[in-house]
CSV table of C-alpha atoms in Angstrom, one decimal:
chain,number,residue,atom,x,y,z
P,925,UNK,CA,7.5,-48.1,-7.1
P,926,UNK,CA,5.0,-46.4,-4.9
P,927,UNK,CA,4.6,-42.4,-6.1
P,928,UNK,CA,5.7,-41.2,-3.0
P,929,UNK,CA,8.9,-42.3,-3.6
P,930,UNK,CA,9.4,-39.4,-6.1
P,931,UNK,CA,10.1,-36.4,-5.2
P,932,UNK,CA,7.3,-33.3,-7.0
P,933,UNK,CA,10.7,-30.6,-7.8
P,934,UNK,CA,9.4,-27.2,-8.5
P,935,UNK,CA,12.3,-24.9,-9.1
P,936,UNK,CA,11.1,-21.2,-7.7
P,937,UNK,CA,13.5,-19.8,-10.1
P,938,UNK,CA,13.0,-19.7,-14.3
P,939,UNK,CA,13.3,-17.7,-16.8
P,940,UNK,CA,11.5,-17.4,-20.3
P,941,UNK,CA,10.6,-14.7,-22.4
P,942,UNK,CA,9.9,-13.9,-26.2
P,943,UNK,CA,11.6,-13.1,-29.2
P,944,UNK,CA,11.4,-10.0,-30.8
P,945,UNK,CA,9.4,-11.5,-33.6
P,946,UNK,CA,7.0,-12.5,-31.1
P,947,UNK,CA,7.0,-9.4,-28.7
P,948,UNK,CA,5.8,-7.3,-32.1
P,949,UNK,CA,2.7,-9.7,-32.3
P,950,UNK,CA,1.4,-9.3,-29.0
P,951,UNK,CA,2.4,-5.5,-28.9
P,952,UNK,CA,-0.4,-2.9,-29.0
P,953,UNK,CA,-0.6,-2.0,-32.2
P,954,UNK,CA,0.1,1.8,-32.1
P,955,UNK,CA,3.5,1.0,-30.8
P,956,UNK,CA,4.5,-1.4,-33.7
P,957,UNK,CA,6.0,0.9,-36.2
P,958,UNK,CA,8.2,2.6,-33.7
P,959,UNK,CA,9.0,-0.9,-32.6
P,960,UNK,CA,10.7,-1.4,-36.3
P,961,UNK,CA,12.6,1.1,-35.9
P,962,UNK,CA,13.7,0.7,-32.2
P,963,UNK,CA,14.3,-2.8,-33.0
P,964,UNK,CA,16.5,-2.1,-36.3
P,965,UNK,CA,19.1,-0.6,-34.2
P,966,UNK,CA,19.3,-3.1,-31.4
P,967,UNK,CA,22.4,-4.8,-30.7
P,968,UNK,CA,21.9,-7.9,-28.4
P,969,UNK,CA,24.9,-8.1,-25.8
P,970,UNK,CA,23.8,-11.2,-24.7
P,971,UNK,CA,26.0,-14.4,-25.4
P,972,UNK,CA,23.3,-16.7,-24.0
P,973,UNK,CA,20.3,-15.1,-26.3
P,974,UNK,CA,22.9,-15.6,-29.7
P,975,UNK,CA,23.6,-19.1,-29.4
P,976,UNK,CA,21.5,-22.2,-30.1
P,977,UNK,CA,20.3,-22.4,-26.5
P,978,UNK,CA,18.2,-19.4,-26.5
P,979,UNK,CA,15.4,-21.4,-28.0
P,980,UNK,CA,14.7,-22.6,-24.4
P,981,UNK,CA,13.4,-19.3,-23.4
P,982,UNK,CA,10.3,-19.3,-25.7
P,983,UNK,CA,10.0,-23.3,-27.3
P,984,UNK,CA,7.7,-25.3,-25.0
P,985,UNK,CA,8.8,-28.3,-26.2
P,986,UNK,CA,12.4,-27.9,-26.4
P,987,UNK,CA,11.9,-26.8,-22.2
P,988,UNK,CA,9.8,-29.7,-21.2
P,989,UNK,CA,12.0,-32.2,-22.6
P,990,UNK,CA,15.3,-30.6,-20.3
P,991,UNK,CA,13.3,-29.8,-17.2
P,992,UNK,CA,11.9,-33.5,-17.6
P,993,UNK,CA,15.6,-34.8,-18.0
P,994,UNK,CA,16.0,-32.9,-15.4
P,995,UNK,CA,13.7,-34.5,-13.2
P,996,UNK,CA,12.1,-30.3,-12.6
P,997,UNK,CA,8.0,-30.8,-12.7
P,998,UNK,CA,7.2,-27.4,-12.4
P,999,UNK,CA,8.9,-23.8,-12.0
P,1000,UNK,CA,8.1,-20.0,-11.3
P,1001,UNK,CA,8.4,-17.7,-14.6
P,1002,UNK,CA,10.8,-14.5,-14.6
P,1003,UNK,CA,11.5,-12.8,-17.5
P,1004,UNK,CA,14.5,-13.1,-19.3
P,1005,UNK,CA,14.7,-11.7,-22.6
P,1006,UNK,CA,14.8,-8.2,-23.9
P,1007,UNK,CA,11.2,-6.9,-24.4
P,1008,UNK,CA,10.4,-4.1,-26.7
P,1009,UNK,CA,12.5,-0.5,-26.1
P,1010,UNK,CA,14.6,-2.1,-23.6
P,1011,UNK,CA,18.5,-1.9,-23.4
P,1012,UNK,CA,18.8,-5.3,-21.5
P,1013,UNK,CA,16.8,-7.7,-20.0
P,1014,UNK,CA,14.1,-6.8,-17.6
P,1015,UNK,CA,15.5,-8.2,-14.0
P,1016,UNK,CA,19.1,-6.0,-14.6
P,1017,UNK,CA,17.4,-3.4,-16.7
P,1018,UNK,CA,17.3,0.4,-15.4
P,1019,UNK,CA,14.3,2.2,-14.7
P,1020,UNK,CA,12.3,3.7,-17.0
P,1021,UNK,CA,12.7,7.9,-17.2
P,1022,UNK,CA,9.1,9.9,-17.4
P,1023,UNK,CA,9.8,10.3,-21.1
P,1024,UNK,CA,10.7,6.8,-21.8
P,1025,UNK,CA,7.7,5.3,-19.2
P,1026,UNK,CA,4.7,4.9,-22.0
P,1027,UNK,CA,6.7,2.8,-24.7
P,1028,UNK,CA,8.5,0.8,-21.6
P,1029,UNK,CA,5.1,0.4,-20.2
P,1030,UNK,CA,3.8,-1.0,-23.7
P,1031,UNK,CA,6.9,-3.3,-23.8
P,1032,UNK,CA,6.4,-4.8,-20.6
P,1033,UNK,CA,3.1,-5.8,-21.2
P,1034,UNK,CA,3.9,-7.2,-24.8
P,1035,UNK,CA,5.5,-9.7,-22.6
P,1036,UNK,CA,3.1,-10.2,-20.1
P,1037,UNK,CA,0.6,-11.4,-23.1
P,1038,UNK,CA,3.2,-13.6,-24.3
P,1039,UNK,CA,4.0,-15.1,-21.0
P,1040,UNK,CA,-0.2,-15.8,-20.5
P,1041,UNK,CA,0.3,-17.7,-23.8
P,1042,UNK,CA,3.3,-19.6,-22.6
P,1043,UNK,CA,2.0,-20.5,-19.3
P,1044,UNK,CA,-1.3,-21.5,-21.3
P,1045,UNK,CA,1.0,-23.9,-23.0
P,1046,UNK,CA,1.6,-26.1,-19.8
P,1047,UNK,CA,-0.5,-24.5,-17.2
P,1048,UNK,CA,0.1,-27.0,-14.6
P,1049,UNK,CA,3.9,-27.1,-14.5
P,1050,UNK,CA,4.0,-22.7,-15.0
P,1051,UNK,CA,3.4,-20.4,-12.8
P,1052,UNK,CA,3.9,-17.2,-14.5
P,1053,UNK,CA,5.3,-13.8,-12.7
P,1054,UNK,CA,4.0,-10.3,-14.3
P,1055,UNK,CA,6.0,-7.6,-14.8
P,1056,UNK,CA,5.2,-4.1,-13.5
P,1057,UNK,CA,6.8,-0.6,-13.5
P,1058,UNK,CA,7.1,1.7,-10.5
P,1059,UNK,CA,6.4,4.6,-12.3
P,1060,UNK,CA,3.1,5.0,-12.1
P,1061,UNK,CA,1.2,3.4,-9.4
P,1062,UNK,CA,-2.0,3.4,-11.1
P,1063,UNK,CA,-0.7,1.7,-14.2
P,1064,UNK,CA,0.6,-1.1,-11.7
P,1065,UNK,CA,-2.2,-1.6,-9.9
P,1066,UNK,CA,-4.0,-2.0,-13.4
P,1067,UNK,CA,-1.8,-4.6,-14.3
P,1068,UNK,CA,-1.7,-6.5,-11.1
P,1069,UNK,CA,-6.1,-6.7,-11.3
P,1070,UNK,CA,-5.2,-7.9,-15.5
P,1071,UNK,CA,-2.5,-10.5,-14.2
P,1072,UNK,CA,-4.8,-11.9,-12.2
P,1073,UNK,CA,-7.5,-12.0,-14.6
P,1074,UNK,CA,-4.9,-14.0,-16.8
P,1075,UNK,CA,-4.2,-16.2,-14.4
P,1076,UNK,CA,-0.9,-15.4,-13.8
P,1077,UNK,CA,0.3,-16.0,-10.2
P,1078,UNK,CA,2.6,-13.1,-8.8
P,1079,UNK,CA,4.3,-9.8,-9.9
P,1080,UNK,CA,7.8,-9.1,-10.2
P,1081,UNK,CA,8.7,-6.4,-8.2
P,1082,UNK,CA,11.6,-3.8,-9.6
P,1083,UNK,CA,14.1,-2.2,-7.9
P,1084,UNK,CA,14.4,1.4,-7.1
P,1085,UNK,CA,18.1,2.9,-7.5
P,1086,UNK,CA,19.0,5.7,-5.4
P,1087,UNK,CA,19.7,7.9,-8.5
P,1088,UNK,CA,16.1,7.8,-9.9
P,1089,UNK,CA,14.7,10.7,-7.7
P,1090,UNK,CA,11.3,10.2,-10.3
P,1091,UNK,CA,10.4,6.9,-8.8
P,1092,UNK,CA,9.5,6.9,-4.9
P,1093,UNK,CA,11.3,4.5,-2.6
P,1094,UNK,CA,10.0,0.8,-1.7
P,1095,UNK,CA,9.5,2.3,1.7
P,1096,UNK,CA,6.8,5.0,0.6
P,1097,UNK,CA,3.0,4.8,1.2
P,1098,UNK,CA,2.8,5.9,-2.4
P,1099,UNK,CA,2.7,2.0,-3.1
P,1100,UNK,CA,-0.1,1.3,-0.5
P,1101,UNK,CA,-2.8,1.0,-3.3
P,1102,UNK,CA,-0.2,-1.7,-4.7
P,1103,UNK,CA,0.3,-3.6,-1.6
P,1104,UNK,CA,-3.3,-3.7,-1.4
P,1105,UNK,CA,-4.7,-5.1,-4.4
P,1106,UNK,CA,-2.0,-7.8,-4.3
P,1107,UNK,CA,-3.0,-8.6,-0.8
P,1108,UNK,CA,-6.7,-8.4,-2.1
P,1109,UNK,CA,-6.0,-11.1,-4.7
P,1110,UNK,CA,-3.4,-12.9,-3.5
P,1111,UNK,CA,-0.5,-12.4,-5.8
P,1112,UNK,CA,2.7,-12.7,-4.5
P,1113,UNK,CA,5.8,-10.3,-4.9
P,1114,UNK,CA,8.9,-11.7,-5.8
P,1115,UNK,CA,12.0,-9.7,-5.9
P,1116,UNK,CA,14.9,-11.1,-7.9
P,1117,UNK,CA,18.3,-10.0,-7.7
P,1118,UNK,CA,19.7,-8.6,-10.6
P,1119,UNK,CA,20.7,-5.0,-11.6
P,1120,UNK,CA,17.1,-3.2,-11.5
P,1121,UNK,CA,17.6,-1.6,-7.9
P,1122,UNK,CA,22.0,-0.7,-8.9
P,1123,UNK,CA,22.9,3.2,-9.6
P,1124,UNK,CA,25.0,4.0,-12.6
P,1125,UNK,CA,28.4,3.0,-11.8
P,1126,UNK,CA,29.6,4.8,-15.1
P,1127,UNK,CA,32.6,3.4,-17.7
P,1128,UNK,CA,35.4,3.1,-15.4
P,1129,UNK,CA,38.1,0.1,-15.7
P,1130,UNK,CA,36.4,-1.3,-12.3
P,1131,UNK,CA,32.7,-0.7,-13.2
P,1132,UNK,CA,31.6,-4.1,-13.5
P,1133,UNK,CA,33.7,-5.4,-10.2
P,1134,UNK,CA,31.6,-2.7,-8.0
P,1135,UNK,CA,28.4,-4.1,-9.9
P,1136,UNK,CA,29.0,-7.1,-9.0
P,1137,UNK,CA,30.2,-6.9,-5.6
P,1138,UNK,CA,27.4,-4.6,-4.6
P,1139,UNK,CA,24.5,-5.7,-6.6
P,1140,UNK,CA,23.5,-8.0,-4.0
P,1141,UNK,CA,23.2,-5.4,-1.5
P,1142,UNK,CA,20.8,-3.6,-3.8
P,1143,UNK,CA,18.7,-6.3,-3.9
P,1144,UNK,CA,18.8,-7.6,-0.3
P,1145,UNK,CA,17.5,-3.9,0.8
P,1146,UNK,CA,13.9,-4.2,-0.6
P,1147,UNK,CA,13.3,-6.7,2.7
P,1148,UNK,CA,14.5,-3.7,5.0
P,1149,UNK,CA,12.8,-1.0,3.3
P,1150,UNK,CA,9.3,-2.8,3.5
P,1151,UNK,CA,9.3,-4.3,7.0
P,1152,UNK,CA,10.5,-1.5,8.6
P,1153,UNK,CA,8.2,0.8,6.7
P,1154,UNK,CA,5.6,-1.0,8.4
P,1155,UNK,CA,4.2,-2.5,4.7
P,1156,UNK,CA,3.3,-6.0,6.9
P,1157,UNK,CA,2.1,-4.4,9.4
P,1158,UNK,CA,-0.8,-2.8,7.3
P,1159,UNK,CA,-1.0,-5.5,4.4
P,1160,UNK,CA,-0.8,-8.9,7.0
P,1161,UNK,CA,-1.5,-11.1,4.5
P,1162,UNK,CA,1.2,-10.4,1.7
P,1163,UNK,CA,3.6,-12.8,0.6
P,1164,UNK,CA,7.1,-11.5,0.0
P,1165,UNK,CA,9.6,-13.8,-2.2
P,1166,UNK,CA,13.5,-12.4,-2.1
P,1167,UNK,CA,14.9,-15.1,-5.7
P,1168,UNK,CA,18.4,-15.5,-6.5
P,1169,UNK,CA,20.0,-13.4,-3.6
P,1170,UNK,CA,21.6,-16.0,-1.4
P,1171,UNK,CA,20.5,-16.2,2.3
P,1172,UNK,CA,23.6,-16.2,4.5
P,1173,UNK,CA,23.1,-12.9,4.5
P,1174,UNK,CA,19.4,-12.7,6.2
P,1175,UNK,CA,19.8,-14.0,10.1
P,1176,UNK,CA,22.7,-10.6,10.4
P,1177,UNK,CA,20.0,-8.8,8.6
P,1178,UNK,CA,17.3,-9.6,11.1
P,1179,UNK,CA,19.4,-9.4,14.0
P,1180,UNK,CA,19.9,-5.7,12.5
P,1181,UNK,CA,16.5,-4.6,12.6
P,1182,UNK,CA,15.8,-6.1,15.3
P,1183,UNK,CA,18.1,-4.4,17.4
P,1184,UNK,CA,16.8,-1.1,15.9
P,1185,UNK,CA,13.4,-2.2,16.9
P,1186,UNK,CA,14.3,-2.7,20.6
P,1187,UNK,CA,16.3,0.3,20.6
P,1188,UNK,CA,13.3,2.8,19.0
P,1189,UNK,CA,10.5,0.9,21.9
P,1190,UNK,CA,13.3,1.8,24.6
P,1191,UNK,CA,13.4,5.2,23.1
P,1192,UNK,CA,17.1,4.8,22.9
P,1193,UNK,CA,17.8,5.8,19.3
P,1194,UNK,CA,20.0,8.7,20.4
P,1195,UNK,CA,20.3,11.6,18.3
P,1196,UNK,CA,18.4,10.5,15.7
P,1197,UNK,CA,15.3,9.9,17.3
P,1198,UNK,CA,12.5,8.0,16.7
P,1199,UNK,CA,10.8,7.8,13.1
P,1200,UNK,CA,7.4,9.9,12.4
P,1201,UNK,CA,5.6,6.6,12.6
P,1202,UNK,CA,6.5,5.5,15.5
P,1203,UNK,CA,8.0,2.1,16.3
P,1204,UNK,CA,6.5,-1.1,14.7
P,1205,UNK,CA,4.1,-3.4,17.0
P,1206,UNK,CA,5.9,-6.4,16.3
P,1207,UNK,CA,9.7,-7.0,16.3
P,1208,UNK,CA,11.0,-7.0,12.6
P,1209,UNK,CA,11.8,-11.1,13.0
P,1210,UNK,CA,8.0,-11.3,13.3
P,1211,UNK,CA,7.2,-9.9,10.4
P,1212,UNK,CA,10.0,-12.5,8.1
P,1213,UNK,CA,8.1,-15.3,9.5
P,1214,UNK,CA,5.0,-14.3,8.6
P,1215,UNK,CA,5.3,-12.7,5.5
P,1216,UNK,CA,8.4,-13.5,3.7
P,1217,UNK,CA,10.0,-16.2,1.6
P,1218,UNK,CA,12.9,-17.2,0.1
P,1219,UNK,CA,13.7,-18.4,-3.5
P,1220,UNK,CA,17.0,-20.3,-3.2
P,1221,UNK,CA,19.1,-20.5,-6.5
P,1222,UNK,CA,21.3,-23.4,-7.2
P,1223,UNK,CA,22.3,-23.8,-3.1
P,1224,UNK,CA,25.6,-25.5,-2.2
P,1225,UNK,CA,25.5,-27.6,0.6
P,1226,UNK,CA,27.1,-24.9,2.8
P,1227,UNK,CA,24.4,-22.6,2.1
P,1228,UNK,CA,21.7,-25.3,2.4
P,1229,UNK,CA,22.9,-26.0,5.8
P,1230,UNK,CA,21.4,-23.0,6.8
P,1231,UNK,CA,18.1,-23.3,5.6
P,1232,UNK,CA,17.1,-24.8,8.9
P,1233,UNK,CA,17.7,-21.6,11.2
P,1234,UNK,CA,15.7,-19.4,8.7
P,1235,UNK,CA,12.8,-22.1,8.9
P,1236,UNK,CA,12.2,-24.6,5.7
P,1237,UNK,CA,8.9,-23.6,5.2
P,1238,UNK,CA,10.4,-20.1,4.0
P,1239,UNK,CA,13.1,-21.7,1.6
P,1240,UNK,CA,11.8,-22.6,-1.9
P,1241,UNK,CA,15.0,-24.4,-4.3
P,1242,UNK,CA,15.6,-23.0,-7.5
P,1243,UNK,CA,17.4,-23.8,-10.5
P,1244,UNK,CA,17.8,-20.9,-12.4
P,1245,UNK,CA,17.4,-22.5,-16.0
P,1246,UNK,CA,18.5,-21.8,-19.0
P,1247,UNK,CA,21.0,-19.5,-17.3
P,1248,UNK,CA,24.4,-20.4,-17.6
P,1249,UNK,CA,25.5,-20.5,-13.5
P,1250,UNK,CA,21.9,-22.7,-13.2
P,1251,UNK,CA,21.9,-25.9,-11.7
P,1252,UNK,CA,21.2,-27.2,-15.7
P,1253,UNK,CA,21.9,-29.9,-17.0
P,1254,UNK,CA,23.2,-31.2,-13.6
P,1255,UNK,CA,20.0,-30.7,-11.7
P,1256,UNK,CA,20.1,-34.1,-10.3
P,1257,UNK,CA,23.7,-33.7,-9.5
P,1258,UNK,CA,23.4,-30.7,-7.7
P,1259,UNK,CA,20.3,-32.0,-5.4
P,1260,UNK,CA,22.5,-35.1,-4.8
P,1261,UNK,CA,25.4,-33.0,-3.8
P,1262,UNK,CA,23.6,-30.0,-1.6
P,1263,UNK,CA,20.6,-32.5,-0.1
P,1264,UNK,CA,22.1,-36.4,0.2
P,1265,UNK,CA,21.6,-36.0,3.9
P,1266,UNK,CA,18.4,-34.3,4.5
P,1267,UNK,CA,15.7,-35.9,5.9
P,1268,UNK,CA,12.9,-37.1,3.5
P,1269,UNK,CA,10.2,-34.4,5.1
P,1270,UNK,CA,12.7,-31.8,5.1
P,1271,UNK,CA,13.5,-32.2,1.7
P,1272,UNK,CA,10.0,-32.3,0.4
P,1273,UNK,CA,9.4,-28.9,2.2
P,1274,UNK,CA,12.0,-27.0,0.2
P,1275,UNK,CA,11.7,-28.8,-3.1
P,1276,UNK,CA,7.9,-28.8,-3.3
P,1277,UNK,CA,5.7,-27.7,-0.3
P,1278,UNK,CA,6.8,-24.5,0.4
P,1279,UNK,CA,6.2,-23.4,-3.4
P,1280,UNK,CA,3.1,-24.8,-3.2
P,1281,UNK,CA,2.0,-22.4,-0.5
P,1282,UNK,CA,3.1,-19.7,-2.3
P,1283,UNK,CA,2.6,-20.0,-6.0
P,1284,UNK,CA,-0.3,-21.8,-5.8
P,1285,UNK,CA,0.7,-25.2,-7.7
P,1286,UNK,CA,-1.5,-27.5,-8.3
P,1287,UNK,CA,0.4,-30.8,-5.9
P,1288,UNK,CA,-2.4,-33.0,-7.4
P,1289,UNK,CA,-2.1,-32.0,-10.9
P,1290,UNK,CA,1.3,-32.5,-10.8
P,1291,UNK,CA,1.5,-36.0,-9.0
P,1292,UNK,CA,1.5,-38.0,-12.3
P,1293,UNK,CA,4.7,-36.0,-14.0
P,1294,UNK,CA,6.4,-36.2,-11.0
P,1295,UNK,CA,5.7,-39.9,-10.8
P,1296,UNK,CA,7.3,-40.8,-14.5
P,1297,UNK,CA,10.4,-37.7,-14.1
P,1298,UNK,CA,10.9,-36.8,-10.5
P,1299,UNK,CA,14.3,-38.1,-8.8
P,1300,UNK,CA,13.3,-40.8,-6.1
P,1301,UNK,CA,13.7,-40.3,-2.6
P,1302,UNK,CA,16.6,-43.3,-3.0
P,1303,UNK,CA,18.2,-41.6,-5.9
P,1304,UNK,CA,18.8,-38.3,-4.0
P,1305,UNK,CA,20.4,-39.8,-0.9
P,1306,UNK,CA,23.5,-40.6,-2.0
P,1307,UNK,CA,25.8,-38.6,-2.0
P,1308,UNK,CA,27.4,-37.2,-5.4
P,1309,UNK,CA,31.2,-38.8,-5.9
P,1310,UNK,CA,32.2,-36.7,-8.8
P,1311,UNK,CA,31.7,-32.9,-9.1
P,1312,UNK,CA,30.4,-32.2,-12.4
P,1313,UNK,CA,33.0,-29.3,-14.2
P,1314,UNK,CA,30.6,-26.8,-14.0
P,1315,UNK,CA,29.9,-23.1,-13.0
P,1316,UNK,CA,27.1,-23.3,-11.0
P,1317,UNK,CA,27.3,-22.2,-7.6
P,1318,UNK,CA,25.7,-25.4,-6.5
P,1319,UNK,CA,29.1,-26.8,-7.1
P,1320,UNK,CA,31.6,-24.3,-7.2
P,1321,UNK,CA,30.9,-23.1,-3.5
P,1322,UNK,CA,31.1,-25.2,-0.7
């Protein structure tokens, strides 16, 4: 069988992380004492970090063999376990406060050691994603300049809820020195959905139902909040990654500010009037196409349908592993059932190419894997007869 005839999968979205065990290790030591204590008190409310599985965040081996199963060569690293002095895990986990910031700060980059390690561990098939905090912009351009260093390949961008007055908006030029330095060294920002950017909803009966139906909107506003604040207009050569957040919402979105765009260069904005800055120089559609990306978690063929109108070389697949909604341990099922009738180039885009671009994966390097694990080009074209029972979206949306 010639290799072509595999496909290279790279799923844009992972997650690993430490245990606490290992988070002490690679903690500066000052912090380690107060670590004991903090740690004695924890409670984990995580089912998926109690069980057996949670193993796969942190044992190589253990994740090789499933993403090989799974035919997965390579995938993008987001945290996933609880890092020192946190209350959950980083990609749902609220801000730090001023007085919390330093040991936060010392956590985060206890894992952002581990994950070099990791990564180190497999460096071709890991591209790994740093965590920073908002807090003090200094302290994040610091670690963006040590990711690098590291060899680490992005940051993970945070959220910033409406009820942390302490932490400037996405949309403030505060964050032009970290714009920069990622332009400068060409690390890419990913923002995953999650519960980062969400304002206390309090302990009411219907808490969780407003989390959930709104969390998405949380997320999906970091795309608004840095094209229209012109961030892509003065950084040109950032690359913006939206993970886990769907994309039926995006064309409406565009359409949005674009209409706003036309209606601030006619002058037409009403009462409001136009913003200090003026109107951007390019239409707001302009600015997706050139700087932003798309990490698409466990698709369903309804949602895959779409890729096309957004562009494919903006849409990266993902599976979400070790999750319990990822595509795992159906990932061959779920590209049978979303992609059986895409074209071969099409497909190769999304799955491979488009990560490529902007991860910076080694295609070469991965070639061989992909050769002995990845599903063939045959294998994926037919279509799936039997939904697996399982609660991935992949399958439970149409």
């Amino acid at each position: 069988m010639a290799p072509n005839d595999h496909y290279t999968i790279i799923s844009a979205d992972g997650h690993a992380g430490g245990n606490h065990v290992q988070y002490r290790e690679y903690l500066d030591p000052e912090w380690r004492d107060e670590f004991d204590a903090w740690r004695g008190g924890y409670k984990n409310p995580f089912r998926d970090l109690q069980d057996d599985g949670r193993s796969r965040n942190w044992d190589s081996a253990r994740r090789n063999a499933d993403l090989d199963a799974e035919g997965v060569a390579a995938e993008v690293l987001f945290p996933n376990t609880v890092p020192p002095f946190f209350p959950t895990g980083v990609v749902i986990a609220p801000a730090p406060s001023v007085a919390d910031f330093p040991k936060r700060l010392a956590g985060l980059r206890a894992h952002n050691r581990w994950l070099v390690d990791f990564v180190a561990e497999s460096p071709e098939r890991r591209a790994g994603l740093a965590q920073v905090a908002l807090n003090e912009v200094d302290e994040a351009v610091a670690d963006v300049k040590w990711a690098r260093e590291q060899g680490l390949r992005g940051i993970l961008l945070p959220g910033v809820s409406p009820d942390t007055p302490w932490i400037d908006p996405l949309f403030s030029a505060i964050y032009d020195p970290l714009w920069a330095i990622c332009q400068e060294l060409d690390m890419s920002i990913t923002h995953h959905a999650g519960g980062s950017g969400i304002p206390n909803y309090g302990k009411h009966p219907s808490s969780l139902t407003m989390f959930v139906l709104e969390s998405g909107f949380f997320a999906n506003r970091a795309i608004w909040h840095l094209i229209m604040s012109g961030v892509f207009e003065r950084f040109p050569g950032l690359k913006f990654v939206m993970t886990e957040q769907g994309t039926s919402w995006l064309p409406p979105a565009i359409t949005k500010m674009d209409d706003i765009h036309t209606a601030q260069v006619r002058g037409r904005m009403g009462e409001i009037g136009m913003p200090e800055s003026g109107a951007l120089p390019h239409k707001p559609s302009d600015y997706f196409r050139r700087n932003c990306f798309l990490g698409a978690s466990f698709p369903s063929p309804g949602e895959a349908s779409h890729f096309h109108d957004l562009g494919l070389d903006k849409v990266m697949w993902g599976s979400d592993y070790p999750h319990n909604e990822a595509c795992s341990p159906f990932s061959r099922e779920s590209l049978r059932h979303t992609f059986n009738g895409w074209n071969e180039a099409d497909l190769r885009q999304v799955l491979t190419e488009t990560a490529v671009s902007v991860y910076g994966f080694d295609l070469a390097a991965l070639q061989p894997l992909a050769d002995r694990i990845g599903p063939t080009v045959a294998e994926i074209a037919v279509p799936l007869t039997e939904i697996p029972d399982h609660q991935s979206p992949a399958f439970q949306r149409a």
